[in-house]
PDB file of C-alpha atoms in Angstrom:
ATOM      1  CA  UNK A   1     -54.530  21.330   3.426  1.00  0.00           C
ATOM      2  CA  UNK A   2     -57.259  23.289   2.227  1.00  0.00           C
ATOM      3  CA  UNK A   3     -59.217  25.077   4.917  1.00  0.00           C
ATOM      4  CA  UNK A   4     -62.547  27.371   4.576  1.00  0.00           C
ATOM      5  CA  UNK A   5     -63.172  30.531   6.032  1.00  0.00           C
ATOM      6  CA  UNK A   6     -66.214  30.999   8.286  1.00  0.00           C
ATOM      7  CA  UNK A   7     -67.120  34.023   9.874  1.00  0.00           C
ATOM      8  CA  UNK A   8     -66.408  34.332  13.523  1.00  0.00           C
ATOM      9  CA  UNK A   9     -67.837  31.530  15.906  1.00  0.00           C
ATOM     10  CA  UNK A  10     -67.382  30.523  19.263  1.00  0.00           C
ATOM     11  CA  UNK A  11     -65.559  27.084  18.023  1.00  0.00           C
ATOM     12  CA  UNK A  12     -62.686  26.864  20.135  1.00  0.00           C
ATOM     13  CA  UNK A  13     -63.285  22.751  21.671  1.00  0.00           C
ATOM     14  CA  UNK A  14     -63.207  20.944  23.483  1.00  0.00           C
ATOM     15  CA  UNK A  15     -64.324  22.891  26.678  1.00  0.00           C
ATOM     16  CA  UNK A  16     -65.518  21.727  30.151  1.00  0.00           C
ATOM     17  CA  UNK A  17     -69.412  21.349  30.353  1.00  0.00           C
ATOM     18  CA  UNK A  18     -68.849  22.647  33.893  1.00  0.00           C
ATOM     19  CA  UNK A  19     -72.073  22.470  36.454  1.00  0.00           C
ATOM     20  CA  UNK A  20     -72.328  25.702  38.125  1.00  0.00           C
ATOM     21  CA  UNK A  21     -73.886  26.306  41.452  1.00  0.00           C
ATOM     22  CA  UNK A  22     -75.226  29.340  42.709  1.00  0.00           C
ATOM     23  CA  UNK A  23     -77.764  30.973  45.132  1.00  0.00           C
ATOM     24  CA  UNK A  24     -77.493  28.985  48.977  1.00  0.00           C
ATOM     25  CA  UNK A  25     -77.823  25.597  50.354  1.00  0.00           C
ATOM     26  CA  UNK A  26     -81.477  26.522  51.282  1.00  0.00           C
ATOM     27  CA  UNK A  27     -82.087  27.714  47.923  1.00  0.00           C
ATOM     28  CA  UNK A  28     -79.941  26.324  45.314  1.00  0.00           C
ATOM     29  CA  UNK A  29     -79.822  26.514  41.460  1.00  0.00           C
ATOM     30  CA  UNK A  30     -77.556  25.034  38.704  1.00  0.00           C
ATOM     31  CA  UNK A  31     -76.338  26.677  35.404  1.00  0.00           C
ATOM     32  CA  UNK A  32     -74.638  24.390  33.019  1.00  0.00           C
ATOM     33  CA  UNK A  33     -71.159  26.991  31.529  1.00  0.00           C
ATOM     34  CA  UNK A  34     -68.948  25.993  28.694  1.00  0.00           C
ATOM     35  CA  UNK A  35     -67.459  29.306  28.668  1.00  0.00           C
ATOM     36  CA  UNK A  36     -64.814  29.368  31.644  1.00  0.00           C
ATOM     37  CA  UNK A  37     -61.519  28.311  31.997  1.00  0.00           C
ATOM     38  CA  UNK A  38     -58.634  29.386  34.152  1.00  0.00           C
ATOM     39  CA  UNK A  39     -56.783  33.344  33.806  1.00  0.00           C
ATOM     40  CA  UNK A  40     -54.224  33.190  36.607  1.00  0.00           C
ATOM     41  CA  UNK A  41     -52.146  31.207  38.516  1.00  0.00           C
ATOM     42  CA  UNK A  42     -51.287  34.072  41.726  1.00  0.00           C
ATOM     43  CA  UNK A  43     -53.910  34.508  43.155  1.00  0.00           C
ATOM     44  CA  UNK A  44     -56.022  31.633  41.248  1.00  0.00           C
ATOM     45  CA  UNK A  45     -58.536  32.984  38.575  1.00  0.00           C
ATOM     46  CA  UNK A  46     -61.309  31.988  36.453  1.00  0.00           C
ATOM     47  CA  UNK A  47     -64.279  32.941  34.299  1.00  0.00           C
ATOM     48  CA  UNK A  48     -67.372  32.242  33.338  1.00  0.00           C
ATOM     49  CA  UNK A  49     -69.638  33.660  31.388  1.00  0.00           C
ATOM     50  CA  UNK A  50     -73.272  34.150  31.326  1.00  0.00           C
ATOM     51  CA  UNK A  51     -76.096  35.557  29.812  1.00  0.00           C
ATOM     52  CA  UNK A  52     -78.061  38.280  31.691  1.00  0.00           C
ATOM     53  CA  UNK A  53     -81.173  36.867  30.784  1.00  0.00           C
ATOM     54  CA  UNK A  54     -80.596  33.466  32.284  1.00  0.00           C
ATOM     55  CA  UNK A  55     -81.893  32.991  35.608  1.00  0.00           C
ATOM     56  CA  UNK A  56     -78.439  32.361  37.624  1.00  0.00           C
ATOM     57  CA  UNK A  57     -77.340  35.633  36.048  1.00  0.00           C
ATOM     58  CA  UNK A  58     -79.165  37.363  39.171  1.00  0.00           C
ATOM     59  CA  UNK A  59     -78.273  35.082  41.708  1.00  0.00           C
ATOM     60  CA  UNK A  60     -74.365  35.312  40.943  1.00  0.00           C
ATOM     61  CA  UNK A  61     -74.915  38.729  40.430  1.00  0.00           C
ATOM     62  CA  UNK A  62     -76.641  39.691  43.428  1.00  0.00           C
ATOM     63  CA  UNK A  63     -74.207  37.235  45.714  1.00  0.00           C
ATOM     64  CA  UNK A  64     -70.400  37.667  43.971  1.00  0.00           C
ATOM     65  CA  UNK A  65     -70.349  33.884  44.960  1.00  0.00           C
ATOM     66  CA  UNK A  66     -70.319  30.595  42.341  1.00  0.00           C
ATOM     67  CA  UNK A  67     -69.243  26.436  42.492  1.00  0.00           C
ATOM     68  CA  UNK A  68     -68.055  25.307  39.491  1.00  0.00           C
ATOM     69  CA  UNK A  69     -68.371  21.600  39.815  1.00  0.00           C
ATOM     70  CA  UNK A  70     -66.632  19.002  36.954  1.00  0.00           C
ATOM     71  CA  UNK A  71     -68.324  16.995  35.452  1.00  0.00           C
ATOM     72  CA  UNK A  72     -67.760  13.408  35.461  1.00  0.00           C
ATOM     73  CA  UNK A  73     -69.045  10.741  33.410  1.00  0.00           C
ATOM     74  CA  UNK A  74     -71.845   9.910  35.575  1.00  0.00           C
ATOM     75  CA  UNK A  75     -72.807  13.636  35.255  1.00  0.00           C
ATOM     76  CA  UNK A  76     -73.218  14.391  31.901  1.00  0.00           C
ATOM     77  CA  UNK A  77     -77.319  13.392  31.857  1.00  0.00           C
ATOM     78  CA  UNK A  78     -77.668  16.376  34.693  1.00  0.00           C
ATOM     79  CA  UNK A  79     -75.121  18.846  32.771  1.00  0.00           C
ATOM     80  CA  UNK A  80     -76.974  18.733  29.657  1.00  0.00           C
ATOM     81  CA  UNK A  81     -80.403  18.922  31.237  1.00  0.00           C
ATOM     82  CA  UNK A  82     -78.937  22.008  33.156  1.00  0.00           C
ATOM     83  CA  UNK A  83     -78.397  23.838  30.230  1.00  0.00           C
ATOM     84  CA  UNK A  84     -81.336  24.263  29.075  1.00  0.00           C
ATOM     85  CA  UNK A  85     -83.703  24.007  31.836  1.00  0.00           C
ATOM     86  CA  UNK A  86     -84.457  27.266  33.806  1.00  0.00           C
ATOM     87  CA  UNK A  87     -84.028  27.516  37.585  1.00  0.00           C
ATOM     88  CA  UNK A  88     -87.302  29.717  37.826  1.00  0.00           C
ATOM     89  CA  UNK A  89     -89.234  26.524  36.566  1.00  0.00           C
ATOM     90  CA  UNK A  90     -88.116  23.485  38.883  1.00  0.00           C
ATOM     91  CA  UNK A  91     -85.180  22.841  41.390  1.00  0.00           C
ATOM     92  CA  UNK A  92     -82.749  21.463  39.013  1.00  0.00           C
ATOM     93  CA  UNK A  93     -80.928  19.681  42.189  1.00  0.00           C
ATOM     94  CA  UNK A  94     -83.538  17.738  43.425  1.00  0.00           C
ATOM     95  CA  UNK A  95     -84.911  16.656  38.902  1.00  0.00           C
ATOM     96  CA  UNK A  96     -81.159  15.584  38.427  1.00  0.00           C
ATOM     97  CA  UNK A  97     -80.902  14.080  42.414  1.00  0.00           C
ATOM     98  CA  UNK A  98     -77.784  15.849  42.870  1.00  0.00           C
ATOM     99  CA  UNK A  99     -77.338  17.346  46.433  1.00  0.00           C
ATOM    100  CA  UNK A 100     -75.965  20.296  47.478  1.00  0.00           C
ATOM    101  CA  UNK A 101     -73.465  20.731  50.448  1.00  0.00           C
ATOM    102  CA  UNK A 102     -72.444  23.578  52.269  1.00  0.00           C
ATOM    103  CA  UNK A 103     -68.803  25.399  51.075  1.00  0.00           C
ATOM    104  CA  UNK A 104     -65.954  26.368  52.904  1.00  0.00           C
ATOM    105  CA  UNK A 105     -65.958  29.472  51.308  1.00  0.00           C
ATOM    106  CA  UNK A 106     -68.659  30.677  49.722  1.00  0.00           C
ATOM    107  CA  UNK A 107     -72.200  30.625  50.362  1.00  0.00           C
ATOM    108  CA  UNK A 108     -72.913  28.928  46.958  1.00  0.00           C
ATOM    109  CA  UNK A 109     -73.270  24.637  47.753  1.00  0.00           C
ATOM    110  CA  UNK A 110     -71.143  22.341  45.951  1.00  0.00           C
ATOM    111  CA  UNK A 111     -72.573  19.465  44.314  1.00  0.00           C
ATOM    112  CA  UNK A 112     -71.409  16.533  46.842  1.00  0.00           C
ATOM    113  CA  UNK A 113     -71.495  14.098  43.644  1.00  0.00           C
ATOM    114  CA  UNK A 114     -68.634  16.203  42.059  1.00  0.00           C
ATOM    115  CA  UNK A 115     -64.857  15.309  42.322  1.00  0.00           C
ATOM    116  CA  UNK A 116     -63.999  18.440  42.126  1.00  0.00           C
ATOM    117  CA  UNK A 117     -65.536  21.826  43.317  1.00  0.00           C
ATOM    118  CA  UNK A 118     -63.916  25.058  42.705  1.00  0.00           C
ATOM    119  CA  UNK A 119     -65.293  28.024  45.198  1.00  0.00           C
ATOM    120  CA  UNK A 120     -65.663  31.218  43.354  1.00  0.00           C
ATOM    121  CA  UNK A 121     -65.902  34.985  44.384  1.00  0.00           C
ATOM    122  CA  UNK A 122     -66.600  37.641  41.617  1.00  0.00           C
ATOM    123  CA  UNK A 123     -63.869  40.805  41.161  1.00  0.00           C
ATOM    124  CA  UNK A 124     -65.090  41.711  38.476  1.00  0.00           C
ATOM    125  CA  UNK A 125     -68.293  41.745  36.101  1.00  0.00           C
ATOM    126  CA  UNK A 126     -67.221  42.616  32.083  1.00  0.00           C
ATOM    127  CA  UNK A 127     -70.394  43.482  29.800  1.00  0.00           C
ATOM    128  CA  UNK A 128     -69.153  41.378  26.694  1.00  0.00           C
ATOM    129  CA  UNK A 129     -72.039  41.612  24.412  1.00  0.00           C
ATOM    130  CA  UNK A 130     -74.402  38.513  24.618  1.00  0.00           C
ATOM    131  CA  UNK A 131     -72.957  37.191  27.547  1.00  0.00           C
ATOM    132  CA  UNK A 132     -71.127  38.601  30.754  1.00  0.00           C
ATOM    133  CA  UNK A 133     -67.997  37.366  32.335  1.00  0.00           C
ATOM    134  CA  UNK A 134     -67.997  37.061  36.008  1.00  0.00           C
ATOM    135  CA  UNK A 135     -64.270  37.342  36.726  1.00  0.00           C
ATOM    136  CA  UNK A 136     -63.704  35.395  39.582  1.00  0.00           C
ATOM    137  CA  UNK A 137     -61.221  34.367  42.708  1.00  0.00           C
ATOM    138  CA  UNK A 138     -60.617  30.757  43.297  1.00  0.00           C
ATOM    139  CA  UNK A 139     -61.132  30.929  47.291  1.00  0.00           C
ATOM    140  CA  UNK A 140     -61.428  27.042  47.982  1.00  0.00           C
ATOM    141  CA  UNK A 141     -61.076  24.310  46.051  1.00  0.00           C
ATOM    142  CA  UNK A 142     -62.586  20.742  47.505  1.00  0.00           C
ATOM    143  CA  UNK A 143     -61.367  17.360  46.136  1.00  0.00           C
ATOM    144  CA  UNK A 144     -62.948  13.891  46.507  1.00  0.00           C
ATOM    145  CA  UNK A 145     -60.245  12.318  48.852  1.00  0.00           C
ATOM    146  CA  UNK A 146     -60.390   9.269  46.707  1.00  0.00           C
ATOM    147  CA  UNK A 147     -58.800  11.188  43.973  1.00  0.00           C
ATOM    148  CA  UNK A 148     -55.657  11.885  46.241  1.00  0.00           C
ATOM    149  CA  UNK A 149     -52.614   9.385  46.828  1.00  0.00           C
ATOM    150  CA  UNK A 150     -50.378   8.640  49.973  1.00  0.00           C
ATOM    151  CA  UNK A 151     -48.201  11.243  49.208  1.00  0.00           C
ATOM    152  CA  UNK A 152     -51.087  13.938  48.748  1.00  0.00           C
ATOM    153  CA  UNK A 153     -51.186  14.235  44.860  1.00  0.00           C
ATOM    154  CA  UNK A 154     -54.468  14.455  43.062  1.00  0.00           C
ATOM    155  CA  UNK A 155     -54.822  12.102  40.054  1.00  0.00           C
ATOM    156  CA  UNK A 156     -57.832  13.251  38.025  1.00  0.00           C
ATOM    157  CA  UNK A 157     -57.577  10.991  35.425  1.00  0.00           C
ATOM    158  CA  UNK A 158     -59.275   8.823  38.170  1.00  0.00           C
ATOM    159  CA  UNK A 159     -62.752  11.135  37.999  1.00  0.00           C
ATOM    160  CA  UNK A 160     -63.905  10.046  34.994  1.00  0.00           C
ATOM    161  CA  UNK A 161     -64.153  13.731  33.273  1.00  0.00           C
ATOM    162  CA  UNK A 162     -66.319  14.606  30.416  1.00  0.00           C
ATOM    163  CA  UNK A 163     -65.354  16.947  27.717  1.00  0.00           C
ATOM    164  CA  UNK A 164     -68.101  19.413  25.352  1.00  0.00           C
ATOM    165  CA  UNK A 165     -67.347  19.764  21.660  1.00  0.00           C
ATOM    166  CA  UNK A 166     -69.615  21.514  19.113  1.00  0.00           C
ATOM    167  CA  UNK A 167     -72.842  20.163  20.747  1.00  0.00           C
ATOM    168  CA  UNK A 168     -71.310  16.642  22.023  1.00  0.00           C
ATOM    169  CA  UNK A 169     -70.787  15.411  25.112  1.00  0.00           C
ATOM    170  CA  UNK A 170     -66.988  12.855  25.370  1.00  0.00           C
ATOM    171  CA  UNK A 171     -65.562  11.354  28.407  1.00  0.00           C
ATOM    172  CA  UNK A 172     -61.809  12.303  28.306  1.00  0.00           C
ATOM    173  CA  UNK A 173     -59.974   9.605  26.472  1.00  0.00           C
ATOM    174  CA  UNK A 174     -56.230   7.538  26.490  1.00  0.00           C
ATOM    175  CA  UNK A 175     -53.463   9.573  28.424  1.00  0.00           C
ATOM    176  CA  UNK A 176     -50.900  11.494  25.311  1.00  0.00           C
ATOM    177  CA  UNK A 177     -48.457  12.456  27.293  1.00  0.00           C
ATOM    178  CA  UNK A 178     -47.810  14.589  30.710  1.00  0.00           C
ATOM    179  CA  UNK A 179     -47.204  18.711  30.813  1.00  0.00           C
ATOM    180  CA  UNK A 180     -43.126  18.906  29.943  1.00  0.00           C
ATOM    181  CA  UNK A 181     -43.028  15.739  28.015  1.00  0.00           C
ATOM    182  CA  UNK A 182     -41.549  17.089  24.722  1.00  0.00           C
ATOM    183  CA  UNK A 183     -38.864  18.815  26.098  1.00  0.00           C
ATOM    184  CA  UNK A 184     -38.327  16.153  29.052  1.00  0.00           C
ATOM    185  CA  UNK A 185     -34.427  14.797  28.738  1.00  0.00           C
ATOM    186  CA  UNK A 186     -34.426  10.798  28.551  1.00  0.00           C
ATOM    187  CA  UNK A 187     -32.728   8.696  30.828  1.00  0.00           C
ATOM    188  CA  UNK A 188     -28.945   8.127  30.266  1.00  0.00           C
ATOM    189  CA  UNK A 189     -29.117   5.269  28.737  1.00  0.00           C
ATOM    190  CA  UNK A 190     -27.038   2.039  30.880  1.00  0.00           C
ATOM    191  CA  UNK A 191     -23.919   0.754  29.009  1.00  0.00           C
ATOM    192  CA  UNK A 192     -23.632  -2.968  28.955  1.00  0.00           C
ATOM    193  CA  UNK A 193     -20.883  -4.471  31.213  1.00  0.00           C
ATOM    194  CA  UNK A 194     -17.818  -5.433  29.811  1.00  0.00           C
ATOM    195  CA  UNK A 195     -17.382  -9.158  29.088  1.00  0.00           C
ATOM    196  CA  UNK A 196     -15.030 -10.882  31.749  1.00  0.00           C
ATOM    197  CA  UNK A 197     -11.736 -12.386  30.295  1.00  0.00           C
TER     198      UNK A 197
END
């Protein structure tokens, strides 16, 4: 397969079009972040990279807290809007018909309509160039109870999550496997019973 060589660019995809809430319940703000991910398990840590000129940058830097809210197919329009409009100009929660609700561990609000929210506390700020990375500990996870079965297992596949790839939004599609399926041993075949004589 022939490949073209391009100059360096941010083309790792897909990524989550995460709705990040910051500020307070009384004065909330939203921004959309694609530059995010998990960086550690214990303690659970994540990051968001934000341009310093963004209105939310100052709010997060001052408070040291924010919430990553997962975006569903139904929230894609809001995610797009919150990625192109500034909280300096308008109340994005109100404009998008979203509800800020108190988090359990941080001052920043959750989005009530999001099925899963990660409450985050900043541990380190790393200047990278165009963006600054807020390296953060996940101090609580808020999950819609409809995504949890009677045994307490999370079924995030029920949430209808969206993805972002090179300027386009997509609904997550069919499941192709589960973690570790490529090395999982197959159950032994049942042997056919002997014929009666």
